[in-house]
Amino acid sequence: MKVQGQHYRTIWLKADDPTTVQIIDQRHLPHLFVIEDIRTVQEMAVAIRDMHVRGAGLIGAAAGFGMYLAALAAPRDDFAASMQAASAHLRATRPTAVNLEWAVSRQLQVLQSAGDDVELAIARLRQEAEAIADEDAEFCRRIGEHGVSLIEAIAGRKNGEPVNILTHCNAGWLAFVDYGTATAPIYAAHDRGIPMHVWVDETRPRNQGARLTAWELGQHGVSHHVIADNVGGHLMQHGMVDLVITGSDRTTYTGDVANKIGTYLKALAARDNDIPFYVALPSSTIDWQKRDGVHEIPIEQRDATEVRTIRGWDGEQLRTVLLTPPHSPAVNYAFDVTPARLVSGLITERGICEASEAGVRRLYPEKFTS
Ligand code: MRU
């Protein structure tokens, strides 16, 4: 996608130095556009854990590149053990987004295919990291192509009035390698000239909506308003939301959706108001092992400081200030699970399906053995 007219992805190999990975350091957005050089797997693990990069697809791509960086530095006489340690280190950074585990496993298979040939392993890990990134971008583009039909159908009933979409967190291109998931149909509809307006949930405590989704939409020229997290229900009751689209960090093969904390409440409000609630995700976000999202998906608990403080721009620099009484403790659950029964459908790179085992099976029959 474009930043001030120039095309960027969220992660790439440095043009003149393929031993360095470059990322957009999202901690500084929307106030500063900072590109960070990542040279080691340790630096990549920190970048994932501390959310320089974030969002399910991008976490997966970052892990893919992290395995390549690990191979560049791994001692030749202890290569296999060192790579196992690197994979464990990356896997431990963030538990909920299944793309992380998926990308690391994909790289471990590549490693195995190279046998004892270290140089071949390095070459293949690099190729695979780039393939994971390219695939992520292409799948998101296709999600946009499929999802735009939902927006077109609503637009057809609105006589030129803008279609109002509510989204939560950032499932935009910053959360992936390009295009995004929840935002891909929005960008595609906007590019087709469909009048659109987006309600952007601020998404406390990290404010991915207020900081990142709002910035992305602004860069793309999409009309939007940032709203406090609790506003959505009121808007829905007053006919001001036509469609909700969110992303997902892990979705079970039965259609239960783990996404940023607060998503479940939006799904409940949408159901109460008969508003379609769709989830856009690539198949790399589907957990083919888990049936019961509420009880089986690991929910990341982050540092309570993120709840107790708030970070913003004071006109000159980014500052973090205390929000709560100094001694009030806080808890910080980062995700929740929306049961499949509240989800109108899943928008994937293969099309739109019902959020159910039958629906997912129809699009991905090869993933089911019986
Ligand atoms: O904690 P984050 O910012 O990595 O959160 C993940 C997300 O980006 C959202 O939950 C998003 O809606 C999922 S789609 C990548």
Tab-separated table of C-alpha atoms and ligand atoms in Angstrom:
chain	number	residue	atom	x	y	z
A	1	MET	CA	0.000	0.000	0.000
A	2	LYS	CA	1.036	3.596	-0.363
A	3	VAL	CA	2.594	5.938	2.187
A	4	GLN	CA	2.610	9.466	0.838
A	5	GLY	CA	2.388	8.104	-2.668
A	6	GLN	CA	5.214	5.547	-2.309
A	7	HIS	CA	4.517	1.817	-2.252
A	8	TYR	CA	5.586	-0.038	0.885
A	9	ARG	CA	5.235	-3.480	2.312
A	10	THR	CA	5.560	-3.941	6.071
A	11	ILE	CA	8.640	-6.195	5.846
A	12	TRP	CA	11.299	-6.779	3.198
A	13	LEU	CA	14.952	-7.690	2.680
A	14	LYS	CA	17.218	-4.658	2.467
A	15	ALA	CA	17.925	-3.962	-1.210
A	16	ASP	CA	21.719	-3.741	-0.969
A	17	ASP	CA	22.163	-6.105	1.981
A	18	PRO	CA	20.130	-9.349	1.978
A	19	THR	CA	21.426	-10.235	5.446
A	20	THR	CA	19.277	-7.449	6.891
A	21	VAL	CA	15.490	-7.414	7.171
A	22	GLN	CA	13.721	-4.064	7.221
A	23	ILE	CA	10.421	-3.369	8.933
A	24	ILE	CA	8.176	-0.397	9.555
A	25	ASP	CA	8.468	0.084	13.313
A	26	GLN	CA	4.784	0.469	14.159
A	27	ARG	CA	5.335	1.733	17.692
A	28	HIS	CA	5.906	5.219	16.296
A	29	LEU	CA	2.932	5.451	13.940
A	30	PRO	CA	1.028	7.559	13.094
A	31	HIS	CA	3.338	10.314	14.280
A	32	LEU	CA	6.679	9.114	12.921
A	33	PHE	CA	7.449	6.809	10.004
A	34	VAL	CA	10.469	4.797	11.158
A	35	ILE	CA	12.144	1.949	9.286
A	36	GLU	CA	14.130	-0.422	11.482
A	37	ASP	CA	16.954	-2.752	10.438
A	38	ILE	CA	16.744	-6.239	11.953
A	39	ARG	CA	19.945	-8.270	11.725
A	40	THR	CA	19.525	-11.182	14.132
A	41	VAL	CA	16.836	-13.596	15.224
A	42	GLN	CA	17.097	-12.123	18.715
A	43	GLU	CA	16.269	-8.679	17.343
A	44	MET	CA	13.375	-10.177	15.387
A	45	ALA	CA	12.016	-11.855	18.534
A	46	VAL	CA	12.114	-8.520	20.366
A	47	ALA	CA	10.432	-6.801	17.398
A	48	ILE	CA	7.581	-9.337	17.538
A	49	ARG	CA	7.244	-9.434	21.341
A	50	ASP	CA	7.366	-5.660	21.783
A	51	MET	CA	5.134	-5.066	18.759
A	52	HIS	CA	7.437	-3.161	16.427
A	53	VAL	CA	5.671	-5.550	14.054
A	54	ARG	CA	2.260	-6.969	14.930
A	55	GLY	CA	-0.864	-8.456	13.416
A	56	ALA	CA	-1.244	-12.133	12.617
A	57	GLY	CA	0.029	-12.196	9.029
A	58	LEU	CA	2.965	-9.904	9.662
A	59	ILE	CA	3.975	-11.837	12.782
A	60	GLY	CA	4.070	-14.960	10.584
A	61	ALA	CA	6.153	-13.247	7.893
A	62	ALA	CA	8.492	-11.825	10.538
A	63	ALA	CA	8.981	-15.290	12.027
A	64	GLY	CA	9.782	-16.649	8.549
A	65	PHE	CA	12.490	-14.026	8.084
A	66	GLY	CA	13.628	-14.583	11.682
A	67	MET	CA	14.414	-18.216	10.907
A	68	TYR	CA	16.471	-17.110	7.906
A	69	LEU	CA	18.429	-14.632	10.071
A	70	ALA	CA	18.984	-17.377	12.644
A	71	ALA	CA	20.500	-19.614	9.961
A	72	LEU	CA	22.904	-16.890	8.828
A	73	ALA	CA	24.392	-16.692	12.324
A	74	ALA	CA	24.065	-20.307	13.504
A	75	PRO	CA	27.406	-22.012	14.267
A	76	ARG	CA	28.169	-24.524	11.514
A	77	ASP	CA	29.182	-27.220	13.991
A	78	ASP	CA	25.933	-26.897	15.938
A	79	PHE	CA	23.564	-25.810	13.175
A	80	ALA	CA	20.561	-28.070	13.801
A	81	ALA	CA	20.444	-27.483	17.577
A	82	SER	CA	20.894	-23.766	17.130
A	83	MET	CA	18.000	-23.638	14.662
A	84	GLN	CA	15.772	-25.593	17.051
A	85	ALA	CA	16.591	-23.076	19.782
A	86	ALA	CA	15.820	-20.177	17.424
A	87	SER	CA	12.448	-21.689	16.533
A	88	ALA	CA	11.552	-22.101	20.213
A	89	HIS	CA	12.658	-18.538	20.930
A	90	LEU	CA	10.455	-17.133	18.154
A	91	ARG	CA	7.483	-19.329	19.087
A	92	ALA	CA	7.556	-18.028	22.665
A	93	THR	CA	7.163	-14.373	21.671
A	94	ARG	CA	3.379	-14.158	21.169
A	95	PRO	CA	1.005	-17.067	21.784
A	96	THR	CA	-2.328	-16.209	20.151
A	97	ALA	CA	-1.645	-15.559	16.459
A	98	VAL	CA	-1.333	-19.034	14.950
A	99	ASN	CA	0.538	-17.615	11.939
A	100	LEU	CA	3.674	-17.498	14.084
A	101	GLU	CA	3.644	-21.213	14.789
A	102	TRP	CA	2.604	-21.917	11.194
A	103	ALA	CA	5.499	-19.951	9.669
A	104	VAL	CA	8.084	-21.441	12.034
A	105	SER	CA	6.877	-24.987	11.260
A	106	ARG	CA	7.010	-24.214	7.553
A	107	GLN	CA	10.627	-23.080	7.922
A	108	LEU	CA	11.535	-26.166	9.988
A	109	GLN	CA	10.272	-28.349	7.147
A	110	VAL	CA	12.390	-26.381	4.672
A	111	LEU	CA	15.369	-26.875	6.956
A	112	GLN	CA	14.778	-30.608	6.968
A	113	SER	CA	14.617	-30.695	3.162
A	114	ALA	CA	18.176	-29.297	2.975
A	115	GLY	CA	19.657	-32.175	4.985
A	116	ASP	CA	23.178	-31.369	6.255
A	117	ASP	CA	23.930	-28.769	3.609
A	118	VAL	CA	24.017	-25.491	5.555
A	119	GLU	CA	24.446	-23.195	2.551
A	120	LEU	CA	21.507	-24.861	0.828
A	121	ALA	CA	19.459	-24.483	4.017
A	122	ILE	CA	20.209	-20.756	4.180
A	123	ALA	CA	19.272	-20.257	0.536
A	124	ARG	CA	16.028	-22.202	0.959
A	125	LEU	CA	15.067	-20.426	4.201
A	126	ARG	CA	15.488	-17.073	2.490
A	127	GLN	CA	13.411	-18.219	-0.468
A	128	GLU	CA	10.693	-19.558	1.823
A	129	ALA	CA	10.610	-16.381	3.947
A	130	GLU	CA	10.055	-14.385	0.783
A	131	ALA	CA	7.428	-16.880	-0.383
A	132	ILE	CA	5.550	-16.591	2.930
A	133	ALA	CA	5.544	-12.797	2.572
A	134	ASP	CA	4.471	-12.860	-1.094
A	135	GLU	CA	1.748	-15.389	-0.365
A	136	ASP	CA	0.438	-13.296	2.533
A	137	ALA	CA	0.165	-10.243	0.276
A	138	GLU	CA	-1.508	-12.209	-2.521
A	139	PHE	CA	-3.992	-13.910	-0.171
A	140	CYS	CA	-4.963	-10.532	1.292
A	141	ARG	CA	-5.471	-9.120	-2.205
A	142	ARG	CA	-7.810	-12.025	-2.973
A	143	ILE	CA	-9.676	-11.502	0.326
A	144	GLY	CA	-10.340	-7.980	-0.925
A	145	GLU	CA	-11.677	-9.300	-4.224
A	146	HIS	CA	-14.057	-11.710	-2.482
A	147	GLY	CA	-15.125	-9.363	0.304
A	148	VAL	CA	-15.962	-6.456	-1.960
A	149	SER	CA	-19.083	-8.314	-3.128
A	150	LEU	CA	-20.587	-7.879	0.356
A	151	ILE	CA	-20.027	-4.137	0.227
A	152	GLU	CA	-21.336	-3.880	-3.336
A	153	ALA	CA	-24.533	-5.679	-2.322
A	154	ILE	CA	-25.133	-3.235	0.545
A	155	ALA	CA	-24.235	-0.239	-1.644
A	156	GLY	CA	-26.856	-1.408	-4.137
A	157	ARG	CA	-29.530	-0.903	-1.468
A	158	LYS	CA	-28.322	2.490	-0.265
A	159	ASN	CA	-29.081	4.754	-3.233
A	160	GLY	CA	-25.676	6.413	-3.273
A	161	GLU	CA	-25.477	6.858	0.506
A	162	PRO	CA	-22.122	5.720	1.949
A	163	VAL	CA	-21.826	2.166	3.233
A	164	ASN	CA	-20.943	2.373	6.934
A	165	ILE	CA	-18.501	-0.283	8.074
A	166	LEU	CA	-17.279	-0.771	11.614
A	167	THR	CA	-13.906	-2.370	12.249
A	168	HIS	CA	-11.941	-3.211	15.361
A	169	CYS	CA	-8.184	-3.111	15.966
A	170	ASN	CA	-5.954	-3.035	12.907
A	171	ALA	CA	-6.515	-5.799	10.415
A	172	GLY	CA	-5.122	-3.543	7.716
A	173	TRP	CA	-2.004	-3.787	5.604
A	174	LEU	CA	0.125	-2.967	8.646
A	175	ALA	CA	-1.044	-6.211	10.246
A	176	PHE	CA	-0.017	-8.201	7.169
A	177	VAL	CA	2.535	-7.788	4.416
A	178	ASP	CA	0.205	-5.784	2.178
A	179	TYR	CA	-3.538	-4.960	1.689
A	180	GLY	CA	-4.694	-6.340	5.063
A	181	THR	CA	-7.723	-8.542	5.655
A	182	ALA	CA	-10.640	-6.541	7.096
A	183	THR	CA	-9.480	-3.486	5.165
A	184	ALA	CA	-8.816	-5.234	1.839
A	185	PRO	CA	-12.525	-5.260	0.802
A	186	ILE	CA	-12.772	-1.646	1.985
A	187	TYR	CA	-9.850	-0.547	-0.182
A	188	ALA	CA	-11.188	-2.553	-3.131
A	189	ALA	CA	-14.661	-0.966	-2.757
A	190	HIS	CA	-13.199	2.507	-2.395
A	191	ASP	CA	-11.091	1.987	-5.522
A	192	ARG	CA	-14.274	1.007	-7.406
A	193	GLY	CA	-15.839	4.304	-6.451
A	194	ILE	CA	-18.341	2.927	-3.919
A	195	PRO	CA	-19.156	5.619	-1.329
A	196	MET	CA	-17.808	4.348	1.981
A	197	HIS	CA	-17.338	5.415	5.549
A	198	VAL	CA	-15.526	3.487	8.284
A	199	TRP	CA	-16.060	3.601	12.050
A	200	VAL	CA	-12.681	2.841	13.596
A	201	ASP	CA	-12.733	1.417	17.134
A	202	GLU	CA	-9.821	2.982	19.031
A	203	THR	CA	-8.917	-0.463	20.495
A	204	ARG	CA	-7.497	0.143	23.931
A	205	PRO	CA	-4.993	-0.492	25.357
A	206	ARG	CA	-2.572	-0.397	22.395
A	207	ASN	CA	-4.915	1.735	20.280
A	208	GLN	CA	-4.220	-0.063	17.020
A	209	GLY	CA	-7.452	1.342	15.582
A	210	ALA	CA	-6.866	4.960	16.564
A	211	ARG	CA	-3.195	4.894	15.616
A	212	LEU	CA	-2.875	2.453	12.738
A	213	THR	CA	-6.209	1.808	11.015
A	214	ALA	CA	-7.057	5.518	11.036
A	215	TRP	CA	-3.630	6.305	9.547
A	216	GLU	CA	-3.963	3.643	6.862
A	217	LEU	CA	-7.443	4.740	5.845
A	218	GLY	CA	-6.304	8.349	5.738
A	219	GLN	CA	-3.351	7.455	3.503
A	220	HIS	CA	-5.761	5.690	1.159
A	221	GLY	CA	-8.304	8.523	1.209
A	222	VAL	CA	-11.093	6.508	2.858
A	223	SER	CA	-13.567	8.567	4.897
A	224	HIS	CA	-13.541	7.483	8.567
A	225	HIS	CA	-14.115	8.498	12.174
A	226	VAL	CA	-12.269	7.117	15.182
A	227	ILE	CA	-14.643	6.148	17.976
A	228	ALA	CA	-14.114	5.132	21.591
A	229	ASP	CA	-14.365	1.380	22.032
A	230	ASN	CA	-17.811	1.451	23.597
A	231	VAL	CA	-19.578	3.513	20.930
A	232	GLY	CA	-20.300	0.734	18.414
A	233	GLY	CA	-23.433	-0.604	20.123
A	234	HIS	CA	-25.050	2.840	20.132
A	235	LEU	CA	-24.246	3.368	16.439
A	236	MET	CA	-25.709	-0.016	15.590
A	237	GLN	CA	-28.951	0.720	17.445
A	238	HIS	CA	-29.348	3.905	15.405
A	239	GLY	CA	-28.859	2.375	11.960
A	240	MET	CA	-25.411	3.887	11.546
A	241	VAL	CA	-23.565	0.622	10.851
A	242	ASP	CA	-24.304	-1.523	7.774
A	243	LEU	CA	-21.577	-4.109	8.193
A	244	VAL	CA	-18.886	-5.128	10.667
A	245	ILE	CA	-15.651	-6.608	9.338
A	246	THR	CA	-12.823	-7.635	11.643
A	247	GLY	CA	-9.692	-9.718	11.232
A	248	SER	CA	-8.602	-12.725	13.248
A	249	ASP	CA	-5.469	-13.932	14.982
A	250	ARG	CA	-6.591	-17.549	15.127
A	251	THR	CA	-9.801	-19.181	13.941
A	252	THR	CA	-10.663	-22.788	14.699
A	253	TYR	CA	-11.653	-25.113	11.864
A	254	THR	CA	-15.146	-24.876	13.369
A	255	GLY	CA	-15.302	-21.093	12.896
A	256	ASP	CA	-14.635	-19.720	16.406
A	257	VAL	CA	-12.679	-16.487	16.016
A	258	ALA	CA	-9.938	-15.189	18.304
A	259	ASN	CA	-9.339	-11.520	17.647
A	260	LYS	CA	-8.318	-8.379	19.521
A	261	ILE	CA	-9.976	-7.946	22.893
A	262	GLY	CA	-13.413	-6.360	22.520
A	263	THR	CA	-14.340	-8.108	19.286
A	264	TYR	CA	-16.771	-10.440	21.068
A	265	LEU	CA	-18.781	-7.511	22.456
A	266	LYS	CA	-19.089	-6.036	18.950
A	267	ALA	CA	-20.320	-9.360	17.629
A	268	LEU	CA	-22.966	-9.520	20.372
A	269	ALA	CA	-24.136	-5.996	19.594
A	270	ALA	CA	-24.184	-6.764	15.863
A	271	ARG	CA	-26.319	-9.869	16.428
A	272	ASP	CA	-28.750	-7.933	18.635
A	273	ASN	CA	-29.167	-5.389	15.847
A	274	ASP	CA	-29.248	-7.808	12.888
A	275	ILE	CA	-26.082	-6.370	11.424
A	276	PRO	CA	-23.841	-8.725	9.436
A	277	PHE	CA	-20.579	-9.499	11.238
A	278	TYR	CA	-17.884	-10.887	8.932
A	279	VAL	CA	-14.345	-11.981	9.700
A	280	ALA	CA	-11.633	-11.711	7.047
A	281	LEU	CA	-8.649	-14.032	7.325
A	282	PRO	CA	-6.140	-15.957	5.235
A	283	SER	CA	-5.987	-19.745	5.680
A	284	SER	CA	-2.678	-19.329	7.539
A	285	THR	CA	-4.812	-18.037	10.436
A	286	ILE	CA	-6.961	-21.178	10.620
A	287	ASP	CA	-5.980	-23.596	13.370
A	288	TRP	CA	-6.691	-27.031	11.891
A	289	GLN	CA	-6.255	-28.736	15.272
A	290	LYS	CA	-8.573	-26.715	17.477
A	291	ARG	CA	-12.313	-27.237	17.683
A	292	ASP	CA	-13.418	-25.136	20.692
A	293	GLY	CA	-12.035	-21.611	20.446
A	294	VAL	CA	-13.181	-20.367	23.844
A	295	HIS	CA	-11.462	-23.151	25.742
A	296	GLU	CA	-8.584	-24.170	23.491
A	297	ILE	CA	-7.095	-20.989	22.011
A	298	PRO	CA	-4.294	-19.553	24.170
A	299	ILE	CA	-5.040	-15.929	25.066
A	300	GLU	CA	-2.035	-13.680	25.445
A	301	GLN	CA	-1.867	-11.662	28.648
A	302	ARG	CA	0.360	-8.646	28.217
A	303	ASP	CA	2.015	-6.313	30.702
A	304	ALA	CA	-0.493	-4.378	32.817
A	305	THR	CA	1.499	-1.213	32.085
A	306	GLU	CA	-0.242	-1.068	28.707
A	307	VAL	CA	-3.579	-0.599	30.512
A	308	ARG	CA	-2.296	1.676	33.258
A	309	THR	CA	-0.615	4.120	30.884
A	310	ILE	CA	-1.325	5.784	27.565
A	311	ARG	CA	1.130	6.800	24.869
A	312	GLY	CA	0.723	9.715	22.497
A	313	TRP	CA	2.251	12.705	20.780
A	314	ASP	CA	2.731	15.884	22.804
A	315	GLY	CA	3.398	18.042	19.758
A	316	GLU	CA	7.123	17.344	19.784
A	317	GLN	CA	7.662	13.765	20.809
A	318	LEU	CA	5.986	10.533	21.859
A	319	ARG	CA	5.342	10.309	25.570
A	320	THR	CA	3.873	7.714	27.896
A	321	VAL	CA	1.790	9.005	30.807
A	322	LEU	CA	0.138	7.306	33.764
A	323	LEU	CA	-3.657	7.003	33.469
A	324	THR	CA	-4.683	5.156	36.626
A	325	PRO	CA	-4.050	5.779	40.300
A	326	PRO	CA	-0.371	4.914	40.830
A	327	HIS	CA	-1.121	1.802	42.859
A	328	SER	CA	-4.194	0.416	41.076
A	329	PRO	CA	-3.348	-2.956	39.575
A	330	ALA	CA	-4.605	-3.835	36.098
A	331	VAL	CA	-4.939	-6.922	33.910
A	332	ASN	CA	-4.363	-7.016	30.203
A	333	TYR	CA	-6.035	-9.802	28.227
A	334	ALA	CA	-5.078	-9.081	24.631
A	335	PHE	CA	-7.637	-11.203	22.749
A	336	ASP	CA	-11.084	-12.723	23.104
A	337	VAL	CA	-12.987	-15.402	21.248
A	338	THR	CA	-16.180	-14.810	19.297
A	339	PRO	CA	-18.124	-18.073	18.944
A	340	ALA	CA	-18.895	-19.133	15.376
A	341	ARG	CA	-22.650	-18.732	15.956
A	342	LEU	CA	-22.174	-14.933	16.095
A	343	VAL	CA	-20.138	-14.766	12.877
A	344	SER	CA	-22.078	-14.226	9.634
A	345	GLY	CA	-19.264	-15.595	7.501
A	346	LEU	CA	-15.535	-15.928	6.924
A	347	ILE	CA	-13.910	-14.063	4.029
A	348	THR	CA	-10.871	-16.048	2.921
A	349	GLU	CA	-8.542	-16.093	-0.061
A	350	ARG	CA	-10.691	-18.886	-1.530
A	351	GLY	CA	-14.019	-17.149	-1.072
A	352	ILE	CA	-16.656	-16.546	1.578
A	353	CYS	CA	-17.947	-19.404	3.698
A	354	GLU	CA	-20.155	-20.059	6.677
A	355	ALA	CA	-18.298	-19.911	10.008
A	356	SER	CA	-18.690	-23.612	10.705
A	357	GLU	CA	-16.796	-26.843	10.173
A	358	ALA	CA	-18.946	-27.554	7.107
A	359	GLY	CA	-18.279	-24.108	5.668
A	360	VAL	CA	-14.529	-24.293	6.213
A	361	ARG	CA	-14.439	-27.854	4.864
A	362	ARG	CA	-16.172	-26.739	1.670
A	363	LEU	CA	-13.344	-24.277	0.927
A	364	TYR	CA	-10.435	-26.361	2.256
A	365	PRO	CA	-11.369	-30.030	1.731
A	366	GLU	CA	-7.700	-31.093	1.610
A	367	LYS	CA	-7.215	-30.068	5.249
A	368	PHE	CA	-9.702	-32.647	6.467
A	369	THR	CA	-8.708	-36.277	6.410
A	370	SER	CA	-12.101	-37.722	7.310
B	1	MRU	O1	-1.917	-7.464	19.220
B	1	MRU	P1	-1.887	-7.249	17.746
B	1	MRU	O2	-1.848	-5.821	17.327
B	1	MRU	O3	-0.859	-8.099	17.045
B	1	MRU	O4	-3.326	-7.715	17.373
B	1	MRU	C1	-3.621	-8.502	16.368
B	1	MRU	C2	-4.441	-7.816	15.430
B	1	MRU	O5	-3.891	-7.171	14.571
B	1	MRU	C3	-5.896	-7.850	15.521
B	1	MRU	O6	-6.426	-8.663	16.466
B	1	MRU	C4	-6.451	-8.033	14.150
B	1	MRU	O7	-7.781	-7.732	14.125
B	1	MRU	C5	-6.259	-9.437	13.644
B	1	MRU	S1	-5.943	-9.467	12.000
B	1	MRU	C6	-4.240	-9.493	11.983
